[in-house]
Amino acid sequence: MRKRKYLFVFCMLLAITLAGGIFTGAYIRLEDRREEGHKLHIVTSFYPVYIAALNVVGDNTDVELENLSEPQTGCMHDYQLTPKDMILLSGADLFLVNGGGIENFLTEVSEAYPSLNIYQAAQGLELLAEGDGHGHDEKQHNHSEENAHAWIDTRLYAKMVQNIAAALMEADPANQTVYQKNADHYCAKIQKLTDQFAELKETTAGQPAVIFHEAYAYLAKELGMQTVYCLNLDEERQVSARETADVLEEITEHQISIVFAEELYGKDLGNTVQEETDAEVCYLDTLVRGDYKADSYLNMAQKNIDLLKQAFKKK
Amino acid sequence: MSMFSWLHYDFMKYAFLAILIITPLFGVMGTMIVNNKMAFFSDALGHSALTGIAVGVVFGVNDTNISMVVFAVVFALLLNKISSKVAASTDTVISVFSSFSIAIGLAILSKGGNFSKYSSILVGDILSITPLELWYLLVILLVTVLFWLIGFNKLLAVSLNRTLAKSRHISVAWMENLFAVLTALIVMLSIKWVGILIINALLILPAASSRNISENMREYHFFSILFSMFSGNLGLIISYYVNVATGPTIVILASIIYFITYWWGRRNHI
């Protein structure tokens, strides 16, 4: 009896090990098929940086471009590196990040891989300070004092693209002309968006706005609008009753006519605002998640512009 | 990816060492927790980690490990004291304590909408193991082994029948408190990489599986440690290759073992 029991336990553990081994083996083989010979290996931190780099790289087959997070991850505040991320970074030649404090795991990465070349796309850009222009003294976010959502402003985004091109040219001098050409081509497309914003600015300049996401501070700036109140709604943030009351009061007091919000996190509060006040809520995209198509930034930004045009035409 | 490529990374080495130390501990402690019907108690302890961190944050303690451990020890002793005095059944008292402490933790940590910063503690983060924590774990392992060698018979007597234990001049309260403190220490030191949501499963499952098929104390301990170490090590390796969180992988393996042993135990009338 006892012998049988030990045999049984042994068989059980062996079976589980085998099943686990086969399962894992199949998974690894599936993954390995995607890996190829040695190329310039570039890893980007999250979506806007990835799309920018994708456009600069173009159809250059000597470069392998990978993104650390999933396309739907969104902003990287409080992102947690997984073991797989660390492995991905260990094989990278260049790590392109947004910078400005969004990737708060950077120190961890540079400690683990001191030789990894980390490049901040937003470097040299004029970033807004966190909480710029809103009448709210409580600190809402836990990353550094800069508001780094610069990619929303098409003018700054174009600069980021040029920065990324410069970084790529340094890492891969052989393809310098290709990168410069791609970047210029892409920036020309971005310029079209910028022109449309400039057109919109003629009607919007000077108007006050309330924003429900820090990122829209850049949008308001590009439109020449004044941000009177910023409520930073994002991942896992709950709004208290007092804050809601504050927002509503602010909107009525300043006679705000437009509120910029994000569909995903701002919908509930947006509905309340629409019911309780005269302000119009405009649901825009923060351009931080989407698919991996090269044009997806342009398309989504265009959609934002269309929405804005509609919102301002109504009045 | 080669078979042992995971040993190239420092964080995997730390994780591997941590699992080698902690899984036998879980196996041993689990046997007594299952015996004493304390599953709910250890669960509440796990939840109190959140409050421990919150208290640490409020008082500005640099190493939240310290505030976590201190809070958990106080919590465990308090829980023991009150559950032995209050007339209501133990699970009610534990539930009240557990909910209260988790509510305090959530309230403090979610202030200003910052809870996502701490969400890693819910599912565990294997990258958070540091060499210092490995030393802590080693010390705890030694203490536990010592405690088991000296006090196991007394502990067993207490768990079988308190009155009987008292008649043999065993200090019941002392034994119970020591055991609770030890459980608190182990839970707190491993919670950051195992995760609050599943740490209890790791304590309970190996012992429960072992109970399914064991006929005496020696077997009970042996199988519990064996299952615990097996699911810990295999879980770590699988989670590394498949890219999922480690804690849940270990618990899934431990659960599979539980189901198989349950079936075997029923069939052979153990």
XYZ file of C-alpha atoms in Angstrom:
585
model
C 0.000 0.000 0.000
C 2.649 2.460 1.078
C 4.868 1.580 -1.840
C 1.998 2.164 -4.201
C 1.411 5.585 -2.722
C 4.993 6.732 -3.236
C 4.887 5.374 -6.742
C 1.679 7.268 -7.343
C 3.136 10.538 -6.049
C 6.216 10.039 -8.181
C 4.116 9.347 -11.281
C 1.896 12.346 -10.601
C 4.802 14.768 -10.245
C 6.497 13.304 -13.291
C 3.325 13.653 -15.338
C 2.866 17.282 -14.278
C 6.498 18.061 -15.081
C 6.180 16.456 -18.503
C 2.906 18.174 -19.279
C 4.339 21.507 -18.150
C 7.526 20.888 -20.110
C 5.713 20.021 -23.321
C 3.399 22.999 -22.956
C 6.289 25.378 -22.304
C 8.353 23.850 -25.092
C 5.560 24.369 -27.591
C 5.161 27.942 -26.437
C 8.882 28.687 -26.772
C 9.032 27.172 -30.255
C 6.141 29.405 -31.256
C 8.014 32.435 -29.926
C 11.343 31.438 -31.433
C 9.914 31.309 -34.910
C 9.515 35.068 -34.730
C 13.143 35.678 -33.873
C 15.668 36.012 -36.652
C 19.340 36.752 -37.249
C 21.183 39.703 -35.793
C 19.974 43.141 -36.785
C 19.990 46.517 -35.189
C 17.594 45.890 -32.342
C 15.542 48.871 -31.244
C 13.069 48.768 -28.401
C 10.589 51.565 -27.781
C 8.789 52.119 -24.518
C 5.221 52.759 -25.574
C 2.829 53.536 -28.361
C 3.515 57.141 -29.573
C 7.267 56.559 -29.500
C 6.839 53.271 -31.326
C 4.737 54.796 -34.117
C 7.202 57.660 -34.539
C 10.132 55.244 -34.717
C 8.185 52.992 -37.073
C 7.772 55.843 -39.524
C 11.409 56.837 -39.297
C 12.597 53.257 -39.808
C 10.209 52.810 -42.722
C 10.756 49.594 -44.671
C 14.389 49.292 -43.648
C 14.906 45.555 -43.144
C 18.201 45.899 -41.240
C 16.365 47.123 -38.199
C 14.208 45.199 -35.827
C 11.802 47.435 -33.980
C 9.922 46.200 -30.941
C 7.672 47.799 -28.401
C 8.013 47.107 -24.693
C 4.347 47.442 -23.826
C 1.279 46.243 -25.628
C -0.387 48.681 -28.049
C -3.315 48.977 -25.642
C -1.241 49.543 -22.503
C -1.659 53.281 -22.727
C 0.395 55.592 -20.625
C 3.369 54.151 -18.836
C 2.859 55.696 -15.415
C 3.195 52.951 -12.871
C 4.103 50.431 -15.534
C 5.739 47.364 -14.110
C 8.590 45.697 -15.906
C 8.073 41.973 -16.336
C 10.916 39.459 -16.589
C 10.187 39.286 -20.312
C 10.682 43.055 -20.640
C 14.062 42.771 -18.975
C 15.042 40.023 -21.404
C 13.847 42.090 -24.363
C 15.916 45.030 -23.147
C 18.966 42.862 -22.581
C 19.087 42.201 -26.336
C 18.431 45.784 -27.404
C 20.950 48.109 -29.025
C 18.894 51.236 -28.499
C 16.029 51.945 -26.116
C 13.824 54.806 -27.271
C 11.679 56.345 -24.569
C 9.444 59.368 -24.333
C 11.216 60.821 -21.332
C 10.046 63.625 -19.101
C 9.410 61.194 -16.274
C 6.715 59.036 -17.857
C 8.881 55.951 -17.811
C 9.609 55.893 -14.119
C 11.355 52.533 -14.381
C 14.294 54.047 -16.284
C 16.673 54.091 -13.323
C 15.896 50.436 -12.728
C 16.722 49.665 -16.352
C 19.936 51.641 -16.480
C 21.074 49.989 -13.265
C 20.459 46.550 -14.704
C 21.980 47.317 -18.127
C 24.527 50.117 -17.707
C 25.689 49.744 -21.313
C 22.230 50.057 -22.877
C 21.826 53.208 -24.935
C 18.714 54.998 -23.673
C 17.462 57.912 -25.706
C 14.704 60.315 -24.630
C 12.645 61.492 -27.578
C 11.268 64.475 -25.692
C 14.679 65.873 -24.828
C 15.231 69.488 -25.719
C 11.498 70.063 -25.961
C 9.691 72.728 -24.038
C 7.535 70.675 -21.715
C 4.717 72.120 -19.674
C 5.113 71.889 -15.948
C 2.807 69.478 -14.246
C -0.377 71.179 -13.189
C 0.292 74.187 -15.372
C -2.551 76.640 -15.453
C -5.099 74.850 -13.345
C -6.501 76.243 -10.162
C -5.873 73.123 -8.247
C -3.180 72.914 -5.657
C -3.284 69.271 -4.734
C -0.738 67.139 -6.446
C -2.415 64.480 -8.460
C 0.225 62.456 -10.129
C 3.181 60.659 -8.786
C 5.667 61.009 -11.564
C 8.008 63.964 -11.805
C 6.920 67.557 -12.075
C 6.918 67.719 -15.847
C 3.886 67.008 -17.923
C 5.402 64.770 -20.561
C 2.418 64.075 -22.801
C 4.083 66.195 -25.454
C 3.145 63.977 -28.398
C -0.396 65.374 -28.431
C 0.912 68.720 -29.627
C 1.623 68.050 -33.307
C 4.405 70.631 -33.341
C 6.209 68.907 -30.490
C 5.492 65.500 -31.990
C 7.279 66.527 -35.180
C 10.269 67.532 -33.072
C 10.171 64.156 -31.330
C 10.229 62.449 -34.732
C 13.316 64.456 -35.696
C 14.951 63.573 -32.366
C 14.304 59.902 -32.963
C 15.724 60.201 -36.464
C 18.867 61.762 -35.009
C 19.217 58.918 -32.521
C 18.786 56.323 -35.261
C 21.297 58.040 -37.495
C 23.822 57.896 -34.713
C 23.163 54.227 -33.998
C 23.148 53.174 -37.645
C 25.228 55.646 -39.704
C 25.038 53.442 -42.799
C 21.379 54.291 -43.295
C 21.558 57.974 -42.375
C 19.975 59.307 -45.552
C 17.088 56.837 -45.348
C 16.190 57.908 -41.842
C 16.402 61.602 -42.627
C 14.234 61.160 -45.708
C 11.631 59.097 -43.841
C 11.514 61.571 -40.969
C 11.087 64.539 -43.293
C 8.381 62.745 -45.222
C 6.505 61.930 -42.002
C 6.923 65.443 -40.622
C 5.377 66.826 -43.793
C 2.277 64.778 -43.018
C 2.275 66.018 -39.435
C 2.590 69.574 -40.694
C -0.811 69.189 -42.377
C -2.318 68.496 -38.968
C -0.503 71.454 -37.482
C -1.952 73.680 -40.202
C -5.451 72.541 -39.322
C -4.809 73.296 -35.652
C -3.585 76.751 -36.603
C -6.816 77.280 -38.529
C -8.879 76.183 -35.526
C -6.876 78.454 -33.272
C -8.399 81.500 -34.936
C -11.749 80.697 -33.321
C -10.489 79.131 -30.107
C -7.702 81.445 -29.016
C -8.190 82.938 -25.571
C -11.166 80.778 -24.608
C -11.087 78.997 -21.250
C -11.204 75.205 -21.080
C -11.462 72.490 -18.457
C -9.515 69.316 -19.092
C -9.986 65.856 -17.643
C -6.565 64.592 -18.543
C -3.169 66.194 -18.158
C -2.350 65.397 -21.768
C -4.956 67.846 -23.059
C -2.979 70.726 -21.576
C -0.853 70.449 -24.728
C -3.929 70.423 -26.922
C -5.254 73.520 -25.203
C -1.883 75.159 -25.665
C -1.803 74.388 -29.374
C -5.301 75.826 -29.675
C -4.281 78.902 -27.720
C -6.883 78.135 -25.075
C -6.539 78.709 -21.371
C -6.684 75.722 -19.054
C -8.530 76.826 -15.966
C -8.894 73.467 -14.298
C -7.225 70.132 -14.775
C -8.621 66.981 -13.269
C -6.267 64.199 -14.098
C -8.443 61.174 -14.719
C -6.522 58.114 -15.727
C -5.892 54.503 -14.907
C -7.571 53.450 -11.714
C -8.316 56.894 -10.481
C -11.537 57.403 -8.612
C -13.109 60.785 -8.278
C -14.485 61.782 -4.928
C -17.774 63.591 -4.521
C -16.016 66.769 -3.456
C -13.884 66.842 -6.565
C -16.941 66.449 -8.746
C -18.557 69.373 -6.998
C -15.367 71.404 -7.426
C -15.321 70.735 -11.138
C -18.949 71.686 -11.619
C -18.496 74.857 -9.602
C -15.430 75.812 -11.609
C -17.258 75.272 -14.886
C -20.182 77.464 -13.918
C -18.009 80.120 -12.359
C -15.762 80.579 -15.387
C -18.604 79.975 -17.830
C -16.639 77.250 -19.500
C -18.147 76.133 -22.758
C -15.868 73.235 -23.574
C -14.433 70.317 -21.625
C -11.835 67.973 -23.050
C -12.150 64.430 -21.771
C -11.073 60.946 -22.590
C -13.768 58.456 -23.478
C -12.306 55.602 -21.451
C -11.821 57.283 -18.078
C -13.769 60.501 -18.353
C -17.131 59.261 -19.631
C -18.931 59.102 -16.292
C -17.851 62.506 -15.130
C -18.426 63.842 -18.637
C -22.040 62.740 -18.499
C -22.493 64.440 -15.153
C -20.986 67.658 -16.489
C -23.278 67.593 -19.497
C -26.326 67.087 -17.292
C -25.475 69.660 -14.671
C -23.933 72.468 -16.696
C -24.121 74.114 -20.105
C -20.622 73.055 -21.060
C -20.011 70.810 -24.016
C -17.877 67.721 -23.381
C -15.578 66.814 -26.231
C -14.243 63.258 -26.065
C -10.819 63.193 -27.621
C -8.122 60.596 -27.944
C -4.894 60.966 -25.990
C -3.144 59.187 -28.883
C -1.565 56.794 -26.454
C -3.037 53.521 -27.626
C -4.046 52.117 -30.970
C -2.900 49.618 -33.542
C 0.581 49.212 -34.960
C -0.140 50.747 -38.362
C 2.303 53.444 -39.403
C -0.450 55.976 -40.063
C -2.486 55.376 -36.944
C -1.168 58.466 -35.150
C -2.103 60.653 -38.108
C -5.541 59.087 -38.411
C -6.361 59.454 -34.737
C -5.088 63.026 -34.595
C -7.210 63.821 -37.640
C -10.212 62.356 -35.853
C -9.511 64.639 -32.890
C -9.358 67.639 -35.182
C -12.649 66.693 -36.817
C -14.290 66.374 -33.410
C -12.934 69.762 -32.357
C -14.132 71.401 -35.553
C -17.586 69.969 -34.970
C -17.658 71.077 -31.345
C -16.696 74.638 -32.168
C -18.974 74.872 -35.187
C -21.985 74.165 -32.967
C -21.545 77.394 -31.137
C 16.383 30.015 -25.615
C 18.380 27.253 -24.018
C 17.260 25.085 -21.149
C 19.098 26.956 -18.412
C 19.195 30.417 -19.907
C 17.176 31.687 -16.952
C 20.133 31.209 -14.640
C 21.995 33.994 -16.451
C 19.848 36.682 -14.922
C 20.447 37.921 -11.429
C 16.782 38.413 -10.657
C 16.073 34.803 -11.612
C 18.877 33.584 -9.377
C 17.420 35.534 -6.462
C 13.948 34.237 -7.250
C 15.245 30.683 -7.446
C 17.057 30.964 -4.114
C 14.023 32.564 -2.525
C 11.832 29.710 -3.699
C 14.305 27.126 -2.443
C 14.140 28.717 1.002
C 10.503 29.659 1.186
C 8.713 26.612 -0.235
C 9.879 24.151 2.448
C 8.882 26.781 4.993
C 5.428 27.056 3.482
C 5.195 23.274 3.466
C 6.020 22.975 7.155
C 3.911 25.893 8.366
C 1.053 24.779 6.164
C 0.705 21.456 7.935
C 0.012 23.162 11.245
C -2.213 25.832 9.706
C -4.369 23.176 8.079
C -4.413 21.114 11.281
C -5.504 24.039 13.403
C -8.091 25.167 10.859
C -6.322 28.489 10.604
C -6.606 28.998 6.840
C -8.751 32.043 7.326
C -6.353 33.409 9.915
C -3.377 33.330 7.561
C -5.502 34.855 4.831
C -6.332 37.798 7.101
C -2.640 38.132 7.887
C -1.863 38.410 4.194
C -4.416 41.153 3.800
C -2.922 43.058 6.701
C 0.226 43.531 4.616
C -1.577 46.275 2.755
C -2.200 48.123 5.994
C 1.392 47.544 7.043
C 2.614 49.274 3.915
C 0.096 52.068 4.353
C 1.232 52.646 7.940
C 4.820 52.704 6.714
C 3.951 55.277 4.076
C 2.141 57.478 6.591
C 5.058 57.449 9.022
C 7.564 57.894 6.228
C 9.415 54.644 6.878
C 11.946 54.042 4.124
C 11.837 50.280 4.167
C 8.159 49.322 4.171
C 9.228 45.755 4.944
C 9.795 46.844 8.538
C 6.432 48.501 9.006
C 4.758 45.533 7.332
C 6.377 43.011 9.650
C 5.766 45.060 12.779
C 2.142 45.634 11.899
C 1.551 41.989 11.006
C 3.029 40.760 14.282
C 0.855 43.149 16.287
C -2.129 42.187 14.158
C -1.546 38.461 14.659
C -1.185 38.773 18.440
C -4.248 40.974 18.706
C -6.256 38.577 16.592
C -5.220 35.645 18.773
C -6.086 37.480 21.959
C -9.472 38.664 20.837
C -10.576 35.468 19.177
C -9.883 33.567 22.394
C -11.970 36.001 24.439
C -14.923 36.974 22.290
C -17.943 34.722 22.327
C -18.657 35.032 18.603
C -17.133 32.334 16.440
C -13.532 32.801 15.348
C -14.213 33.237 11.664
C -16.490 36.201 12.364
C -13.841 37.916 14.477
C -11.161 37.289 11.872
C -13.399 38.556 9.122
C -14.051 41.775 10.994
C -10.348 42.336 11.590
C -9.411 41.446 8.057
C -11.969 43.771 6.484
C -11.081 46.595 8.851
C -7.372 46.398 8.173
C -7.754 46.067 4.429
C -10.101 49.046 4.407
C -7.578 51.172 6.289
C -4.852 50.087 3.897
C -6.921 50.849 0.816
C -8.094 54.182 2.180
C -4.573 55.402 2.894
C -2.924 54.013 -0.213
C -5.631 55.224 -2.571
C -5.329 58.796 -1.348
C -4.873 61.052 -4.339
C -5.698 58.244 -6.746
C -2.322 56.630 -6.383
C -3.322 53.054 -5.674
C -2.000 51.720 -8.956
C 1.488 52.329 -7.577
C 0.888 49.552 -5.095
C -1.106 47.181 -7.257
C 1.983 45.044 -7.799
C 1.632 43.817 -4.250
C -1.706 42.216 -5.116
C -0.295 39.820 -7.706
C 3.341 39.892 -6.658
C 6.452 40.987 -8.474
C 9.317 38.561 -8.713
C 11.719 41.325 -9.697
C 11.373 42.787 -6.224
C 13.464 40.152 -4.456
C 16.707 41.610 -3.122
C 19.705 39.830 -1.579
C 18.840 41.409 1.761
C 15.434 39.769 1.714
C 17.074 36.442 0.977
C 19.049 36.797 4.218
C 15.849 37.602 6.106
C 14.265 34.481 4.665
C 17.245 32.342 5.633
C 17.066 33.559 9.231
C 13.356 32.795 9.338
C 14.003 29.313 7.967
C 16.495 28.621 10.757
C 14.137 29.972 13.404
C 11.297 27.856 12.099
C 13.351 24.674 11.985
C 14.489 25.333 15.538
C 10.940 26.013 16.677
C 9.744 22.823 15.033
C 12.475 20.683 16.621
C 11.832 22.036 20.095
C 8.156 22.791 20.095
C 6.438 20.494 17.623
C 5.059 18.036 20.188
C 3.706 20.822 22.343
C 2.217 22.550 19.332
C 0.539 19.337 18.252
C -0.864 18.805 21.734
C -2.317 22.311 21.703
C -3.817 21.780 18.286
C -5.425 18.476 19.330
C -6.940 19.626 22.567
C -6.279 22.760 24.559
C -7.431 21.303 27.857
C -5.264 18.258 27.418
C -2.309 20.491 26.622
C -2.924 22.574 29.734
C -3.058 19.494 31.885
C 0.414 18.647 30.596
C 1.681 22.071 31.745
C 2.030 23.431 28.229
C 1.530 27.153 27.961
C -1.215 27.186 25.354
C -1.268 30.953 24.848
C 2.491 31.084 24.411
C 2.558 28.333 21.836
C -0.297 29.862 19.894
C 1.243 33.315 19.939
C 4.649 32.075 18.878
C 3.109 30.207 16.007
C 1.057 33.216 14.934
C 4.100 35.495 15.016
C 6.128 33.038 12.982
C 3.351 32.784 10.400
C 3.154 36.562 10.257
C 6.892 36.880 9.628
C 6.909 34.331 6.831
C 3.847 35.756 5.125
C 5.201 39.318 5.267
C 8.634 38.482 3.923
C 7.324 36.617 0.931
C 4.237 38.654 0.144
C 5.918 41.165 -2.142
C 6.755 38.619 -4.753
C 3.946 36.134 -4.159
C 1.126 38.652 -3.954
C -1.626 39.228 -1.396
C -4.293 37.568 -3.497
C -2.660 34.162 -3.556
C -0.216 33.886 -0.709
C -2.663 31.916 1.359
C -3.034 29.329 -1.386
C 0.691 28.649 -1.164
C 0.450 28.056 2.569
C -2.612 25.892 2.426
C -2.513 23.891 -0.796
C 0.602 21.727 -0.298
C -0.453 20.789 3.220
C -4.042 20.133 2.152
C -2.874 17.941 -0.737
C -0.568 16.089 1.579
C -3.373 15.527 4.066
C -5.349 13.865 1.295
C -2.924 10.977 1.059
C -0.962 10.874 4.326
C -1.516 8.416 7.149
C 0.856 9.783 9.770
C 2.652 12.952 10.784
C 5.887 12.043 9.105
C 4.234 11.447 5.737
C 2.141 14.548 6.196
C 5.229 16.719 6.547
C 7.207 14.931 3.874
C 4.557 15.216 1.176
C 3.700 18.766 2.117
C 7.300 19.904 1.715
C 7.693 17.843 -1.448
C 4.573 19.293 -3.097
C 5.455 22.799 -2.010
C 8.992 22.664 -3.400
C 7.884 20.912 -6.552
C 5.177 23.393 -7.480
C 7.422 26.323 -6.456
C 10.353 25.381 -8.650
C 8.383 24.142 -11.628
C 6.115 27.182 -11.388
C 9.066 29.565 -11.438
C 10.586 27.934 -14.523
C 7.317 27.734 -16.436
C 6.419 31.314 -15.583
C 9.809 32.444 -16.850
C 9.415 30.803 -20.233
C 5.727 31.522 -20.733
C 5.933 35.105 -19.441
C 3.219 35.094 -16.798
C 3.363 36.121 -13.135
C 5.142 33.556 -10.989
C 2.852 33.370 -7.952
C -0.264 32.329 -9.898
C 1.665 29.710 -11.874
C 2.839 28.093 -8.656
C -0.671 28.116 -7.238
C -2.107 26.527 -10.400
C 0.378 23.668 -10.144
C -0.323 23.251 -6.431
C -4.055 23.154 -7.147
C -3.630 20.462 -9.790
C -1.737 18.397 -7.233
C -4.532 18.935 -4.751
C -7.207 17.686 -7.145
C -5.239 14.585 -8.114
C -4.417 13.689 -4.515
C -8.021 14.277 -3.501
C -9.168 11.809 -6.122
C -6.538 9.275 -5.065
C -7.329 9.695 -1.384
C -11.049 9.117 -1.940
C -10.421 6.070 -4.076
C -8.102 4.456 -1.570
C -10.099 5.508 1.519
C -7.322 7.247 3.314
